[in-house]
């Protein structure tokens, strides 16, 4: 174990009785857990006591030692965790993430979303405001800014956030300020309890010429889908297979990329959705984890997709032979941090030595060289198609899920069956979001009454 001592230990430490004791407690160290090295050192918390904090490093001991030296220098210069009278909203958010969010029971995906939200809040001036000066009015103004949009500090225009994103910001601020009251006792009450959402009021025109034909759930016609397919085939782009699977099964983008050949039964034509792939921006790693509802589900598929999957499997075998030692194999490895388990995904050439703890995984969606196809690269290709293919303006991957559902419902599928195929928590979600999304579906439903009364 390697130790470092703070260069200029000038922090007041109430629990240290002399300089020798202080220097002993101020040491930092690195240690290896699994494949990664971690570094830790003592810092002064908001009450003035020394507490030990540990941070993830890299797979290199020397790099992690350098990170430790830099962290200790930064701490001495900036006092990362200040005493309560100096604590800012940004510091509170960091404490909340490390001490409550990460050790908690929320899923890795939710933790990742909350961490991203924390970073955005810290970029706003409210993140630099002293915690003890924050009032409900400050927080209300910030939530109004998020709700209605406005001008960012750098002069750029900020668009109003959707309700889904507003819930994220509200949940983070509620949790952090509650945490500041108890157990941290940095403030005596939670100002977020007085903050309300004030969304835009909708104007209603009694004499408008609009016919009310709004399509709140965009879908693709089969002709549009064929255009998209043709565009990707011409480019020989690996995003083609994920898009084909989503069109015929309604899987989410992370679920498609996380699919393995062991999950696919080509004989009986069904696949099992067990996991989802995502990029963790806070950890800068591609990971696989549980699906959105944390439930395994089975999705049957049609003959068309069966033929597509069989052709893809054959093509991958050909590529494996063609690329030889340059062909990539995919692996996952288990990493534990702060009582959380992450499953990181890596691609390595066949000739590389496999690190200890790496387990091979056979993803369905691959690039020609065998490396896995990630949700981010598929998303980028969808945005490219939306710009370059006529009639696909505004297209995004999730529209394939909308389209799958609309196609089933408009052709007589039972809503309960569709709910189970999609993995929704209950059938009302399926019906509220998707049922009668298109004008044609509404017409079909209305004309069912003709059959009731004996009409055509």
Coordinates of C-alpha atoms in Angstrom, one line a residue:
X1 CA 0.0 0.0 0.0
X2 CA 1.4 3.4 -1.0
X3 CA 1.0 6.5 1.3
X4 CA 1.2 10.2 0.6
X5 CA 1.1 13.1 3.0
X6 CA -0.6 16.4 2.4
X7 CA 1.9 19.0 1.3
X8 CA 0.5 21.9 3.3
X9 CA -1.7 20.6 6.1
X10 CA -3.4 23.8 7.4
X11 CA -6.9 22.4 8.0
X12 CA -8.2 22.9 11.6
X13 CA -8.9 19.5 13.0
X14 CA -10.8 19.6 16.3
X15 CA -10.4 15.8 17.0
X16 CA -6.6 15.8 16.5
X17 CA -4.6 16.7 19.6
X18 CA -1.3 17.4 18.0
X19 CA 0.5 17.8 14.6
X20 CA 1.8 14.2 14.7
X21 CA -1.8 12.9 15.1
X22 CA -3.1 15.2 12.4
X23 CA -0.4 14.1 9.8
X24 CA -1.2 10.5 10.6
X25 CA -4.8 11.0 9.8
X26 CA -4.2 13.2 6.7
X27 CA -2.4 10.4 4.8
X28 CA -3.9 9.1 1.6
X29 CA -3.6 5.6 0.2
X30 CA -4.4 3.5 -2.8
X31 CA -5.7 -0.1 -2.9
X32 CA -6.8 -2.6 -5.6
X33 CA -10.3 -4.0 -5.7
X34 CA -10.9 -6.4 -8.6
X35 CA -9.4 -4.8 -11.7
X36 CA -9.5 -1.3 -10.5
X37 CA -7.4 0.8 -8.1
X38 CA -9.1 3.1 -5.6
X39 CA -7.7 6.1 -3.7
X40 CA -8.8 7.5 -0.4
X41 CA -7.8 10.2 2.1
X42 CA -9.2 12.1 5.0
X43 CA -11.1 15.3 4.6
X44 CA -12.9 17.7 7.0
X45 CA -16.6 17.3 6.9
X46 CA -19.2 20.1 7.5
X47 CA -18.9 19.6 11.3
X48 CA -15.1 19.9 11.3
X49 CA -14.4 16.2 11.9
X50 CA -12.0 14.2 9.8
X51 CA -13.8 11.5 7.7
X52 CA -12.3 9.2 5.1
X53 CA -13.5 9.3 1.5
X54 CA -12.7 6.8 -1.2
X55 CA -12.8 7.4 -4.9
X56 CA -12.5 5.1 -8.0
X57 CA -9.2 5.4 -9.9
X58 CA -8.1 3.4 -13.0
X59 CA -6.7 0.0 -13.7
X60 CA -3.2 1.6 -13.4
X61 CA -1.6 2.0 -9.9
X62 CA 0.6 4.9 -11.0
X63 CA -2.3 6.7 -12.6
X64 CA -4.4 6.2 -9.5
X65 CA -1.5 7.5 -7.3
X66 CA -1.4 10.6 -9.5
X67 CA -5.2 11.1 -9.1
X68 CA -4.7 10.8 -5.3
X69 CA -2.0 13.5 -5.3
X70 CA -4.2 15.8 -7.5
X71 CA -7.3 15.2 -5.3
X72 CA -5.4 16.0 -2.1
X73 CA -3.9 19.2 -3.7
X74 CA -7.3 20.2 -4.9
X75 CA -8.7 19.6 -1.5
X76 CA -6.1 21.8 0.2
X77 CA -6.6 24.5 -2.3
X78 CA -10.4 24.5 -2.6
X79 CA -11.6 22.8 0.5
X80 CA -14.0 20.5 -1.4
X81 CA -16.2 19.9 1.6
X82 CA -16.6 23.1 3.5
X83 CA -17.9 23.8 7.0
X84 CA -21.6 24.3 7.1
X85 CA -21.4 28.1 6.9
X86 CA -19.5 27.9 3.7
X87 CA -21.3 25.0 2.0
X88 CA -22.9 25.7 -1.3
X89 CA -25.8 24.0 -3.1
X90 CA -23.3 22.3 -5.3
X91 CA -21.4 20.9 -2.4
X92 CA -24.6 19.7 -0.8
X93 CA -25.5 17.9 -4.0
X94 CA -22.1 16.2 -4.1
X95 CA -22.5 15.1 -0.5
X96 CA -26.0 13.8 -1.2
X97 CA -24.8 11.7 -4.2
X98 CA -21.9 10.2 -2.2
X99 CA -23.6 9.6 1.1
X100 CA -27.2 8.9 0.3
X101 CA -27.8 8.3 -3.4
X102 CA -25.0 5.9 -4.3
X103 CA -25.4 3.7 -1.1
X104 CA -29.2 3.7 -1.5
X105 CA -31.4 1.1 -3.1
X106 CA -32.3 2.9 -6.4
X107 CA -31.3 1.2 -9.6
X108 CA -28.1 2.0 -11.4
X109 CA -30.0 3.6 -14.2
X110 CA -31.9 6.0 -11.8
X111 CA -28.6 6.8 -10.0
X112 CA -27.0 7.7 -13.3
X113 CA -30.0 9.9 -14.3
X114 CA -29.9 11.7 -10.9
X115 CA -26.1 12.3 -11.2
X116 CA -26.6 13.8 -14.7
X117 CA -29.2 16.1 -13.2
X118 CA -26.9 17.1 -10.4
X119 CA -24.2 18.1 -12.9
X120 CA -26.7 20.3 -14.7
X121 CA -27.9 22.0 -11.5
X122 CA -24.2 22.7 -10.6
X123 CA -23.7 24.5 -13.9
X124 CA -26.4 27.0 -13.1
X125 CA -25.6 29.9 -10.7
X126 CA -27.8 28.4 -8.1
X127 CA -25.2 25.7 -7.7
X128 CA -22.7 28.3 -6.4
X129 CA -25.1 29.9 -3.9
X130 CA -24.3 29.5 -0.2
X131 CA -26.7 26.9 1.1
X132 CA -27.8 28.9 4.2
X133 CA -28.8 31.8 1.9
X134 CA -31.1 29.7 -0.3
X135 CA -34.8 30.5 0.0
X136 CA -37.9 29.0 -1.5
X137 CA -38.0 32.0 -3.8
X138 CA -34.6 31.1 -5.3
X139 CA -35.7 27.5 -5.9
X140 CA -39.0 28.6 -7.3
X141 CA -37.3 30.9 -9.7
X142 CA -35.0 28.1 -10.8
X143 CA -37.9 25.6 -11.3
X144 CA -39.8 28.3 -13.2
X145 CA -36.7 28.7 -15.4
X146 CA -36.7 25.0 -16.1
X147 CA -40.5 24.9 -16.7
X148 CA -40.7 28.0 -19.1
X149 CA -37.2 28.3 -20.5
X150 CA -35.2 31.5 -20.6
X151 CA -31.7 32.7 -21.1
X152 CA -28.7 30.8 -19.7
X153 CA -25.9 32.6 -17.9
X154 CA -23.8 32.4 -21.0
X155 CA -26.5 34.1 -23.1
X156 CA -27.8 31.1 -24.9
X157 CA -31.4 30.2 -25.0
X158 CA -32.7 27.4 -22.7
X159 CA -35.8 25.6 -23.8
X160 CA -38.6 24.5 -21.4
X161 CA -38.0 21.0 -20.1
X162 CA -40.6 18.2 -20.4
X163 CA -42.5 17.0 -17.4
X164 CA -40.3 13.9 -17.2
X165 CA -37.1 16.0 -16.9
X166 CA -38.8 18.4 -14.4
X167 CA -39.6 15.4 -12.2
X168 CA -35.9 14.5 -12.2
X169 CA -34.8 18.0 -11.1
X170 CA -37.5 18.2 -8.5
X171 CA -36.7 14.8 -7.1
X172 CA -33.0 15.6 -6.8
X173 CA -33.5 19.0 -5.1
X174 CA -36.2 17.6 -2.8
X175 CA -33.9 14.7 -1.8
X176 CA -30.8 16.9 -1.4
X177 CA -32.5 19.6 0.7
X178 CA -34.2 17.0 2.9
X179 CA -30.8 15.4 3.4
X180 CA -29.4 18.8 4.3
X181 CA -32.0 19.1 7.1
X182 CA -31.5 15.6 8.4
X183 CA -29.2 13.8 8.9
X184 CA -26.6 16.5 8.0
X185 CA -28.3 19.4 9.9
X186 CA -26.8 22.0 7.6
X187 CA -30.0 23.9 7.5
X188 CA -33.1 23.9 9.8
X189 CA -35.9 23.5 7.2
X190 CA -36.4 22.3 3.6
X191 CA -37.2 25.3 1.3
X192 CA -38.1 22.9 -1.5
X193 CA -41.3 22.0 0.3
X194 CA -42.8 25.4 -0.7
X195 CA -41.8 25.1 -4.4
X196 CA -44.6 24.3 -6.9
X197 CA -44.6 23.5 -10.6
X198 CA -46.1 26.4 -12.6
X199 CA -46.4 25.1 -16.1
X200 CA -47.5 27.1 -19.1
X201 CA -51.2 27.9 -19.3
X202 CA -52.7 26.7 -22.6
X203 CA -54.8 29.2 -24.5
X204 CA -58.1 28.0 -25.8
X205 CA -59.6 29.6 -28.9
X206 CA -63.3 29.0 -29.3
X207 CA -63.2 30.1 -32.9
X208 CA -60.1 28.4 -34.1
X209 CA -60.0 26.8 -37.5
X210 CA -58.0 23.8 -36.2
X211 CA -59.7 20.4 -36.5
X212 CA -58.1 18.9 -33.3
X213 CA -56.3 16.3 -35.3
X214 CA -53.1 16.2 -33.3
X215 CA -50.8 13.2 -33.4
X216 CA -49.3 13.0 -29.9
X217 CA -47.6 9.7 -30.5
X218 CA -45.6 9.9 -33.8
X219 CA -45.4 6.6 -35.7
X220 CA -43.9 5.5 -39.0
X221 CA -45.8 4.2 -42.0
X222 CA -44.5 1.0 -43.5
X223 CA -43.4 3.0 -46.5
X224 CA -41.3 5.3 -44.3
X225 CA -39.8 2.3 -42.5
X226 CA -38.8 0.8 -45.9
X227 CA -37.1 4.1 -46.8
X228 CA -35.2 4.0 -43.5
X229 CA -34.2 0.4 -44.1
X230 CA -33.0 1.1 -47.7
X231 CA -31.0 4.1 -46.5
X232 CA -29.1 2.0 -43.9
X233 CA -28.6 -0.9 -46.3
X234 CA -26.9 1.4 -48.8
X235 CA -24.6 2.6 -46.1
X236 CA -24.0 -1.0 -44.8
X237 CA -24.5 0.5 -41.4
X238 CA -24.6 -1.7 -38.3
X239 CA -27.5 0.3 -36.9
X240 CA -29.7 -1.6 -39.4
X241 CA -30.2 -4.7 -37.3
X242 CA -31.1 -2.9 -34.1
X243 CA -33.7 -0.9 -36.0
X244 CA -35.2 -4.0 -37.7
X245 CA -35.5 -5.8 -34.3
X246 CA -37.2 -2.8 -32.7
X247 CA -39.6 -2.3 -35.6
X248 CA -40.8 -6.0 -35.3
X249 CA -40.6 -6.3 -31.5
X250 CA -41.1 -2.9 -29.9
X251 CA -37.9 -3.3 -27.8
X252 CA -36.3 -0.2 -26.3
X253 CA -32.9 0.9 -27.7
X254 CA -31.0 -0.4 -24.7
X255 CA -32.9 -3.7 -24.7
X256 CA -32.1 -4.3 -28.4
X257 CA -28.3 -3.6 -27.9
X258 CA -28.3 -5.8 -24.8
X259 CA -29.8 -8.8 -26.6
X260 CA -27.6 -11.9 -26.9
X261 CA -28.0 -14.9 -29.1
X262 CA -28.8 -17.0 -26.0
X263 CA -31.9 -14.8 -25.6
X264 CA -33.1 -15.6 -29.2
X265 CA -35.0 -18.8 -30.0
X266 CA -35.1 -18.9 -33.8
X267 CA -37.0 -22.2 -34.0
X268 CA -39.9 -21.2 -31.9
X269 CA -39.6 -17.5 -32.9
X270 CA -39.4 -15.7 -29.6
X271 CA -36.8 -13.7 -27.7
X272 CA -36.3 -13.1 -24.0
X273 CA -35.6 -9.6 -22.8
X274 CA -33.3 -9.8 -19.7
X275 CA -31.1 -6.8 -19.7
X276 CA -30.5 -3.3 -21.1
X277 CA -27.3 -1.6 -22.3
X278 CA -26.6 2.0 -21.6
X279 CA -23.7 4.5 -21.3
X280 CA -23.1 5.7 -17.7
X281 CA -22.0 9.3 -18.2
X282 CA -21.1 9.6 -14.5
X283 CA -18.7 6.6 -14.7
X284 CA -17.8 7.1 -18.4
X285 CA -18.5 3.4 -19.0
X286 CA -20.8 1.3 -21.2
X287 CA -22.8 -1.0 -18.9
X288 CA -25.4 -3.7 -19.0
X289 CA -28.1 -3.8 -16.3
X290 CA -31.7 -4.6 -15.6
X291 CA -34.5 -3.5 -17.9
X292 CA -36.6 -0.4 -17.1
X293 CA -39.2 -2.4 -15.1
X294 CA -36.6 -4.9 -13.8
X295 CA -38.6 -7.8 -15.2
X296 CA -37.7 -10.5 -17.7
X297 CA -40.3 -10.8 -20.5
X298 CA -40.8 -12.9 -23.6
X299 CA -41.6 -11.3 -27.0
X300 CA -42.7 -13.4 -30.0
X301 CA -41.6 -12.3 -33.4
X302 CA -42.8 -12.8 -37.0
X303 CA -41.3 -14.8 -39.9
X304 CA -39.9 -11.6 -41.4
X305 CA -37.7 -10.9 -38.4
X306 CA -36.8 -14.6 -38.1
X307 CA -35.3 -14.5 -41.6
X308 CA -33.5 -11.2 -40.8
X309 CA -31.9 -12.7 -37.6
X310 CA -30.9 -15.9 -39.4
X311 CA -29.2 -13.9 -42.1
X312 CA -27.4 -11.7 -39.5
X313 CA -26.1 -14.8 -37.6
X314 CA -24.7 -16.2 -40.9
X315 CA -23.1 -12.9 -41.8
X316 CA -21.4 -12.7 -38.3
X317 CA -19.9 -16.2 -38.8
X318 CA -18.5 -15.1 -42.2
X319 CA -17.1 -11.9 -40.6
X320 CA -15.4 -13.9 -37.9
X321 CA -13.5 -15.9 -40.4
X322 CA -12.8 -13.0 -42.6
X323 CA -11.3 -10.7 -39.9
X324 CA -9.4 -13.6 -38.2
X325 CA -7.3 -12.3 -35.3
X326 CA -8.7 -8.8 -35.8
X327 CA -12.2 -9.9 -35.0
X328 CA -13.4 -8.6 -31.7
X329 CA -15.0 -10.6 -28.9
X330 CA -17.3 -8.9 -26.3
X331 CA -17.0 -9.3 -22.5
X332 CA -18.6 -8.0 -19.3
X333 CA -16.9 -7.6 -16.0
X334 CA -18.4 -7.1 -12.5
X335 CA -17.3 -3.9 -10.7
X336 CA -18.4 -3.0 -7.1
X337 CA -18.4 0.6 -6.0
X338 CA -20.1 2.0 -2.8
X339 CA -22.2 -1.1 -2.3
X340 CA -23.3 -1.0 -5.9
X341 CA -22.6 -3.6 -8.6
X342 CA -21.9 -2.5 -12.2
X343 CA -21.5 -4.7 -15.2
X344 CA -19.1 -3.0 -17.6
X345 CA -18.9 -4.0 -21.3
X346 CA -15.7 -4.2 -23.3
X347 CA -14.7 -5.4 -26.8
X348 CA -11.2 -6.9 -27.4
X349 CA -9.5 -8.4 -30.4
X350 CA -9.5 -12.2 -30.4
X351 CA -5.7 -12.3 -30.1
X352 CA -5.7 -10.1 -26.9
X353 CA -5.1 -11.7 -23.5
X354 CA -8.4 -11.7 -21.6
X355 CA -8.1 -9.9 -18.3
X356 CA -9.1 -11.7 -15.1
X357 CA -12.8 -11.5 -14.3
X358 CA -13.8 -10.9 -18.0
X359 CA -16.7 -13.1 -19.2
X360 CA -17.6 -13.5 -22.8
X361 CA -21.0 -12.4 -24.0
X362 CA -22.5 -13.0 -27.5
X363 CA -24.4 -9.8 -28.4
X364 CA -26.8 -10.0 -31.4
X365 CA -26.1 -6.5 -32.7
X366 CA -22.5 -6.3 -33.8
X367 CA -20.4 -4.2 -36.1
X368 CA -18.6 -6.0 -38.9
X369 CA -15.4 -6.4 -36.8
X370 CA -17.4 -8.1 -34.0
X371 CA -17.5 -5.2 -31.6
X372 CA -20.9 -4.6 -29.9
X373 CA -23.2 -1.9 -31.3
X374 CA -24.0 0.6 -28.6
X375 CA -27.2 2.6 -28.0
X376 CA -25.3 5.9 -28.6
X377 CA -24.1 5.0 -32.0
X378 CA -27.5 3.7 -33.1
X379 CA -29.0 6.9 -31.8
X380 CA -26.5 9.0 -33.8
X381 CA -27.5 7.0 -37.0
X382 CA -31.2 7.7 -36.3
X383 CA -30.5 11.4 -36.2
X384 CA -28.5 11.2 -39.4
X385 CA -31.4 9.4 -41.1
X386 CA -33.9 12.0 -39.9
X387 CA -31.8 14.7 -41.6
X388 CA -31.1 12.9 -44.9
X389 CA -34.1 10.8 -45.6
X390 CA -37.1 12.6 -47.0
X391 CA -40.2 12.1 -44.9
X392 CA -38.3 11.0 -41.8
X393 CA -37.8 14.5 -40.4
X394 CA -37.7 14.4 -36.6
X395 CA -37.3 10.6 -36.5
X396 CA -35.9 9.0 -33.4
X397 CA -35.4 5.4 -32.3
X398 CA -38.3 5.3 -29.8
X399 CA -40.8 5.9 -32.7
X400 CA -40.2 2.3 -33.7
X401 CA -41.7 1.3 -30.3
X402 CA -44.7 3.6 -30.9
X403 CA -45.1 2.1 -34.4
X404 CA -45.0 -1.5 -33.2
X405 CA -47.7 -0.8 -30.6
X406 CA -49.9 1.2 -33.0
X407 CA -49.6 -1.5 -35.6
X408 CA -50.7 -4.2 -33.2
X409 CA -53.6 -2.2 -31.6
X410 CA -55.0 -1.0 -34.9
X411 CA -55.0 -4.6 -36.2
X412 CA -57.0 -6.0 -33.3
X413 CA -54.3 -7.1 -30.8
X414 CA -55.6 -7.4 -27.2
X415 CA -54.3 -4.4 -25.1
X416 CA -53.2 -6.8 -22.3
X417 CA -51.1 -8.8 -24.7
X418 CA -49.5 -5.6 -26.1
X419 CA -48.8 -4.4 -22.5
X420 CA -46.9 -7.6 -21.8
X421 CA -44.9 -7.5 -25.0
X422 CA -43.8 -3.9 -24.3
X423 CA -43.1 -4.5 -20.6
X424 CA -45.3 -1.7 -19.3
X425 CA -46.2 -1.7 -15.6
X426 CA -50.0 -1.9 -16.4
X427 CA -52.3 -1.9 -19.4
X428 CA -53.5 1.7 -18.7
X429 CA -50.0 3.0 -19.6
X430 CA -50.2 1.2 -22.9
X431 CA -53.6 2.5 -23.7
X432 CA -53.0 6.1 -22.5
X433 CA -49.9 6.5 -24.5
X434 CA -50.4 4.5 -27.6
X435 CA -54.1 3.6 -28.2
X436 CA -55.6 5.4 -31.3
X437 CA -52.4 7.3 -31.9
X438 CA -53.1 7.9 -35.6
X439 CA -56.0 9.4 -37.4
X440 CA -56.7 6.1 -39.2
X441 CA -56.9 4.2 -36.0
X442 CA -59.5 6.7 -34.7
X443 CA -61.6 6.3 -37.8
X444 CA -61.4 2.5 -37.6
X445 CA -62.6 2.6 -34.0
X446 CA -65.5 4.9 -34.7
X447 CA -66.7 2.7 -37.6
X448 CA -67.0 -0.3 -35.4
X449 CA -70.4 1.2 -34.4
X450 CA -71.6 0.6 -38.0
X451 CA -71.2 -3.2 -37.4
X452 CA -73.1 -2.9 -34.1
X453 CA -76.2 -1.4 -35.8
X454 CA -75.9 -3.6 -38.9
X455 CA -74.2 -1.1 -41.2
X456 CA -71.4 -1.8 -43.6

